[in-house]
PDB file of C-alpha atoms in Angstrom:
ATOM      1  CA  UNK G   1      27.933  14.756  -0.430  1.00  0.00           C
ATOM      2  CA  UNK G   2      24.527  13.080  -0.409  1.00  0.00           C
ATOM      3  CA  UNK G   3      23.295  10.006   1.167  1.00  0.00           C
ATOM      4  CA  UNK G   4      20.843   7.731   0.324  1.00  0.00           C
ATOM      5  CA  UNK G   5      18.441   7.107   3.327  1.00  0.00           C
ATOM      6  CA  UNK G   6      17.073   3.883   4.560  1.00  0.00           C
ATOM      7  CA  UNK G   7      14.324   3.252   6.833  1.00  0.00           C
ATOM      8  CA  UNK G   8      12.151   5.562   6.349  1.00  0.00           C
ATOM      9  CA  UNK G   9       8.049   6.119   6.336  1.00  0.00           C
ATOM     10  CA  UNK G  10       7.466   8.393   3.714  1.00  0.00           C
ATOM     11  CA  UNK G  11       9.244  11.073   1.674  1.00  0.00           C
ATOM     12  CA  UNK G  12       7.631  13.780  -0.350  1.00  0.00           C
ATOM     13  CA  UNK G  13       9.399  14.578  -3.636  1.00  0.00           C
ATOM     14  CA  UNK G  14       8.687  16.933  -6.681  1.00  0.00           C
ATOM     15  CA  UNK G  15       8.978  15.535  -9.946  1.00  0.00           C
ATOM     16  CA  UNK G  16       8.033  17.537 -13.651  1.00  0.00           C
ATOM     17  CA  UNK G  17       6.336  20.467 -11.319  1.00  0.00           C
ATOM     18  CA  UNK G  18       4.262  17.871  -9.444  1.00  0.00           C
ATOM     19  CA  UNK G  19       4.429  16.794  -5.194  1.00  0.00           C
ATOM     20  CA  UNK G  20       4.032  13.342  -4.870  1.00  0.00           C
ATOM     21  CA  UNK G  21       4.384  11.091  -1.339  1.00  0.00           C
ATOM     22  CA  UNK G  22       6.555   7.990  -2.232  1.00  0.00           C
ATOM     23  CA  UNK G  23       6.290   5.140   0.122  1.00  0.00           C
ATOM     24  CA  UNK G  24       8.625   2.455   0.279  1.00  0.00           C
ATOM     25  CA  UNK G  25       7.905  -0.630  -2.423  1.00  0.00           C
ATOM     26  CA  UNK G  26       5.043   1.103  -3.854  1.00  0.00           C
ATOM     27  CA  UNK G  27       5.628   1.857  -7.518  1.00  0.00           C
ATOM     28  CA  UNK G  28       4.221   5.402  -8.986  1.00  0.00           C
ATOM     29  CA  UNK G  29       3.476   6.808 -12.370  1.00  0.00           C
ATOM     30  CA  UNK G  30       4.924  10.049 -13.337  1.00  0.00           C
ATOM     31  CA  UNK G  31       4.252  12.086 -15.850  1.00  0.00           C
ATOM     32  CA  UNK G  32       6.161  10.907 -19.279  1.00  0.00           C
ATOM     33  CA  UNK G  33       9.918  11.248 -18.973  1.00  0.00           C
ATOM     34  CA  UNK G  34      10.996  12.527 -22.218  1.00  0.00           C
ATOM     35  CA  UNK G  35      14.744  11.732 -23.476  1.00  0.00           C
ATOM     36  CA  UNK G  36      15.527   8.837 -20.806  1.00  0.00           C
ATOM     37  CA  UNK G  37      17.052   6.377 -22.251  1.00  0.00           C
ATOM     38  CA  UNK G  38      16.326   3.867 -19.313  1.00  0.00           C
ATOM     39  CA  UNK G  39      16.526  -0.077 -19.451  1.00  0.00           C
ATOM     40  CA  UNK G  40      13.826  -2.088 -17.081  1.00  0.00           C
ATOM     41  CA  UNK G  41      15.193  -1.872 -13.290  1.00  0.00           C
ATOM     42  CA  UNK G  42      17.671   0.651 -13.767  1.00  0.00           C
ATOM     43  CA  UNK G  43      18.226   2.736 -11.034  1.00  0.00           C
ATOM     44  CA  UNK G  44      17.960   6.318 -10.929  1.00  0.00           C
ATOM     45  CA  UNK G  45      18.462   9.331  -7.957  1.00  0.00           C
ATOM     46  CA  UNK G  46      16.215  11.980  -7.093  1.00  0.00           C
ATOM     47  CA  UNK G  47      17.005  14.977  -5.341  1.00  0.00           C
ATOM     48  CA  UNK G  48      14.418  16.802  -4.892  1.00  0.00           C
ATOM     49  CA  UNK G  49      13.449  15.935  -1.605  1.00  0.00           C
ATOM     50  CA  UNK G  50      11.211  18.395   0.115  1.00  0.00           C
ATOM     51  CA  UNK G  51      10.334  16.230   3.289  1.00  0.00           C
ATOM     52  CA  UNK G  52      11.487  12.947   5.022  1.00  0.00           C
ATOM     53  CA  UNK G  53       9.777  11.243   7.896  1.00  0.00           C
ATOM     54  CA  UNK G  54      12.136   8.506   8.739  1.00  0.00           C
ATOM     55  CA  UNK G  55      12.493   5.958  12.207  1.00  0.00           C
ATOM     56  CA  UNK G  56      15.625   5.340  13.457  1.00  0.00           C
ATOM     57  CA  UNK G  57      16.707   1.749  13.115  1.00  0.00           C
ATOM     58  CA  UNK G  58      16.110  -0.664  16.588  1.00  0.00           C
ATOM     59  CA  UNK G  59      13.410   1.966  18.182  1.00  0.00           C
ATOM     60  CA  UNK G  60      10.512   3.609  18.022  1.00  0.00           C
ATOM     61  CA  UNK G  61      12.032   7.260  18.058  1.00  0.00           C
ATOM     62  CA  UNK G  62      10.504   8.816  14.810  1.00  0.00           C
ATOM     63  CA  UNK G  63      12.314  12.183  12.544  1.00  0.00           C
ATOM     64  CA  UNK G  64      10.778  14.334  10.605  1.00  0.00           C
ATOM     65  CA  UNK G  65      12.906  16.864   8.176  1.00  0.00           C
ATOM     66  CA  UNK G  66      11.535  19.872   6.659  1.00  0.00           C
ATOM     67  CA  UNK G  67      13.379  21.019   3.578  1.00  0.00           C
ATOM     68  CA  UNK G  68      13.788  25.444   2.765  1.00  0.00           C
ATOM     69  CA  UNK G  69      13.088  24.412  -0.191  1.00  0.00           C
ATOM     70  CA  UNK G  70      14.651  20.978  -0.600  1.00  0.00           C
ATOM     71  CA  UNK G  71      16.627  18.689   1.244  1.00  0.00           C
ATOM     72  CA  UNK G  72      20.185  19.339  -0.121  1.00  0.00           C
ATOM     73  CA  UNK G  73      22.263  16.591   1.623  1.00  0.00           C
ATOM     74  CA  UNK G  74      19.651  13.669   0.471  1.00  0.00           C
ATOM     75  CA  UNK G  75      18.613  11.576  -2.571  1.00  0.00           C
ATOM     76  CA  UNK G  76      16.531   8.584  -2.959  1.00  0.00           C
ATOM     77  CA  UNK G  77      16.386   5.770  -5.460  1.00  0.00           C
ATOM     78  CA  UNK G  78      13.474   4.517  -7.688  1.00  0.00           C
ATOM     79  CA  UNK G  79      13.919   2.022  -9.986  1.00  0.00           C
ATOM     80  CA  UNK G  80      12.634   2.173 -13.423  1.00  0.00           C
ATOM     81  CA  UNK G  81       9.860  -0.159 -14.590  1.00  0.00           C
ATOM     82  CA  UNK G  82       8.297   0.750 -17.910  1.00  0.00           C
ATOM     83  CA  UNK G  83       6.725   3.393 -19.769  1.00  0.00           C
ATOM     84  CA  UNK G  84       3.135   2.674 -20.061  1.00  0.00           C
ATOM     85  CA  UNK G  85       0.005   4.098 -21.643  1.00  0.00           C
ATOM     86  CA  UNK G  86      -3.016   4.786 -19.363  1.00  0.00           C
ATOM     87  CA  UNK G  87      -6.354   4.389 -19.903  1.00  0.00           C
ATOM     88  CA  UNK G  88      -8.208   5.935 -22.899  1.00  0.00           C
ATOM     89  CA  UNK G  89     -10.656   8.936 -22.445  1.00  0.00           C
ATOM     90  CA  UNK G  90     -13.244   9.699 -24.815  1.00  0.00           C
ATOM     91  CA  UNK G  91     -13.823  13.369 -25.259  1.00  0.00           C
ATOM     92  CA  UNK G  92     -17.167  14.314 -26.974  1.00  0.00           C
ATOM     93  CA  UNK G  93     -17.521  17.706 -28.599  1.00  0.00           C
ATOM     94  CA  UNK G  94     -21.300  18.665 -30.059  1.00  0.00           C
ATOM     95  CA  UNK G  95     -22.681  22.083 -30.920  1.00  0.00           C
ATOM     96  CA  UNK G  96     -26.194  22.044 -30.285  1.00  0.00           C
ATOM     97  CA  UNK G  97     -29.273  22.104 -33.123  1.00  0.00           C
ATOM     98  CA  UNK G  98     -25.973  21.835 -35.586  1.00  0.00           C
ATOM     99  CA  UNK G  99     -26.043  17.872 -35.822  1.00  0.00           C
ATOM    100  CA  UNK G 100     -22.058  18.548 -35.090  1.00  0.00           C
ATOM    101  CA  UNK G 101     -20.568  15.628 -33.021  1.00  0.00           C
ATOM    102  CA  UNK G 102     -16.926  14.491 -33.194  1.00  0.00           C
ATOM    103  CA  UNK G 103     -15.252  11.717 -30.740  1.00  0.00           C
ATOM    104  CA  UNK G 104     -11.658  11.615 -29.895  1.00  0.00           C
ATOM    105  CA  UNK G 105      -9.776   9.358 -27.446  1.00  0.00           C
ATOM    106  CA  UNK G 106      -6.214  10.318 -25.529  1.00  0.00           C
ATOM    107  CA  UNK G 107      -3.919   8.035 -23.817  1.00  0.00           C
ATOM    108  CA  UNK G 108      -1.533   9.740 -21.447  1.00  0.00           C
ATOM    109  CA  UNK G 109       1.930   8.439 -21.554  1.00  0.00           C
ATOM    110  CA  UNK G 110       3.347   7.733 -18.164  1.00  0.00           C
ATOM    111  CA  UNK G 111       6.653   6.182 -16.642  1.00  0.00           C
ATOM    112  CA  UNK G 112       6.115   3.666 -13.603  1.00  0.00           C
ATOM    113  CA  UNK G 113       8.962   4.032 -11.234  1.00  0.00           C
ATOM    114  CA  UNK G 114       9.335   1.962  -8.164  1.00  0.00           C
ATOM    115  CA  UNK G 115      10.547   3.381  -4.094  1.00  0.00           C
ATOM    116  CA  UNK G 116      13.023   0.922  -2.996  1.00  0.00           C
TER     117      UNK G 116
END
């Protein structure tokens, strides 16, 4: 059975073959999430947790867990904002003494989730 862990500083997850640190109430963009079907703040779990620094609840006393390779017994929750496009990047392609120019722009598609 997994729990859902509160109070904690950080976690580092892996999402689409990426590591990412998640902080809690920050909100992240991922790579595009292809065939998600997701309305705006809908919840979703993640467990692929490969570390979790987390303070216990009235002290100071701080706990770090290492996952061999992921954290089996917890998942966290992000909440699902939008799917965005970033910003455009030209990319210029000449060949020299040829007069050959061409100009093309790209928008990566991302999906903004939040911690909570």
């Amino acid at each position: 059975m997994q729990k859902i862990v509160k109070f904690m500083d950080y976690v580092i997850v892996q999402m689409s073959g990426k590591q990412f640190i998640l902080k809690r109430n920050n909100w992240y963009d991922f790579d595009f999430i292809k065939n998600l079907n997701l309305e705006e703040n809908q919840i979703i779990y993640l467990n692929k947790v490969l570390l979790l620094k987390k303070k216990q609840q009235e002290s100071n006393f701080r706990e770090l867990q290492i996952g061999k390779p992921f954290l089996s017994s917890i998942k966290i929750a992000l909440k699902f904002l939008q799917n965005i496009k970033k910003k455009k990047i030209l990319v210029l392609k000449t060949k020299p003494k040829k007069k050959y120019t061409r100009l093309k722009g790209h928008r990566k598609l991302v999906t903004r989730l939040k911690f909570i």
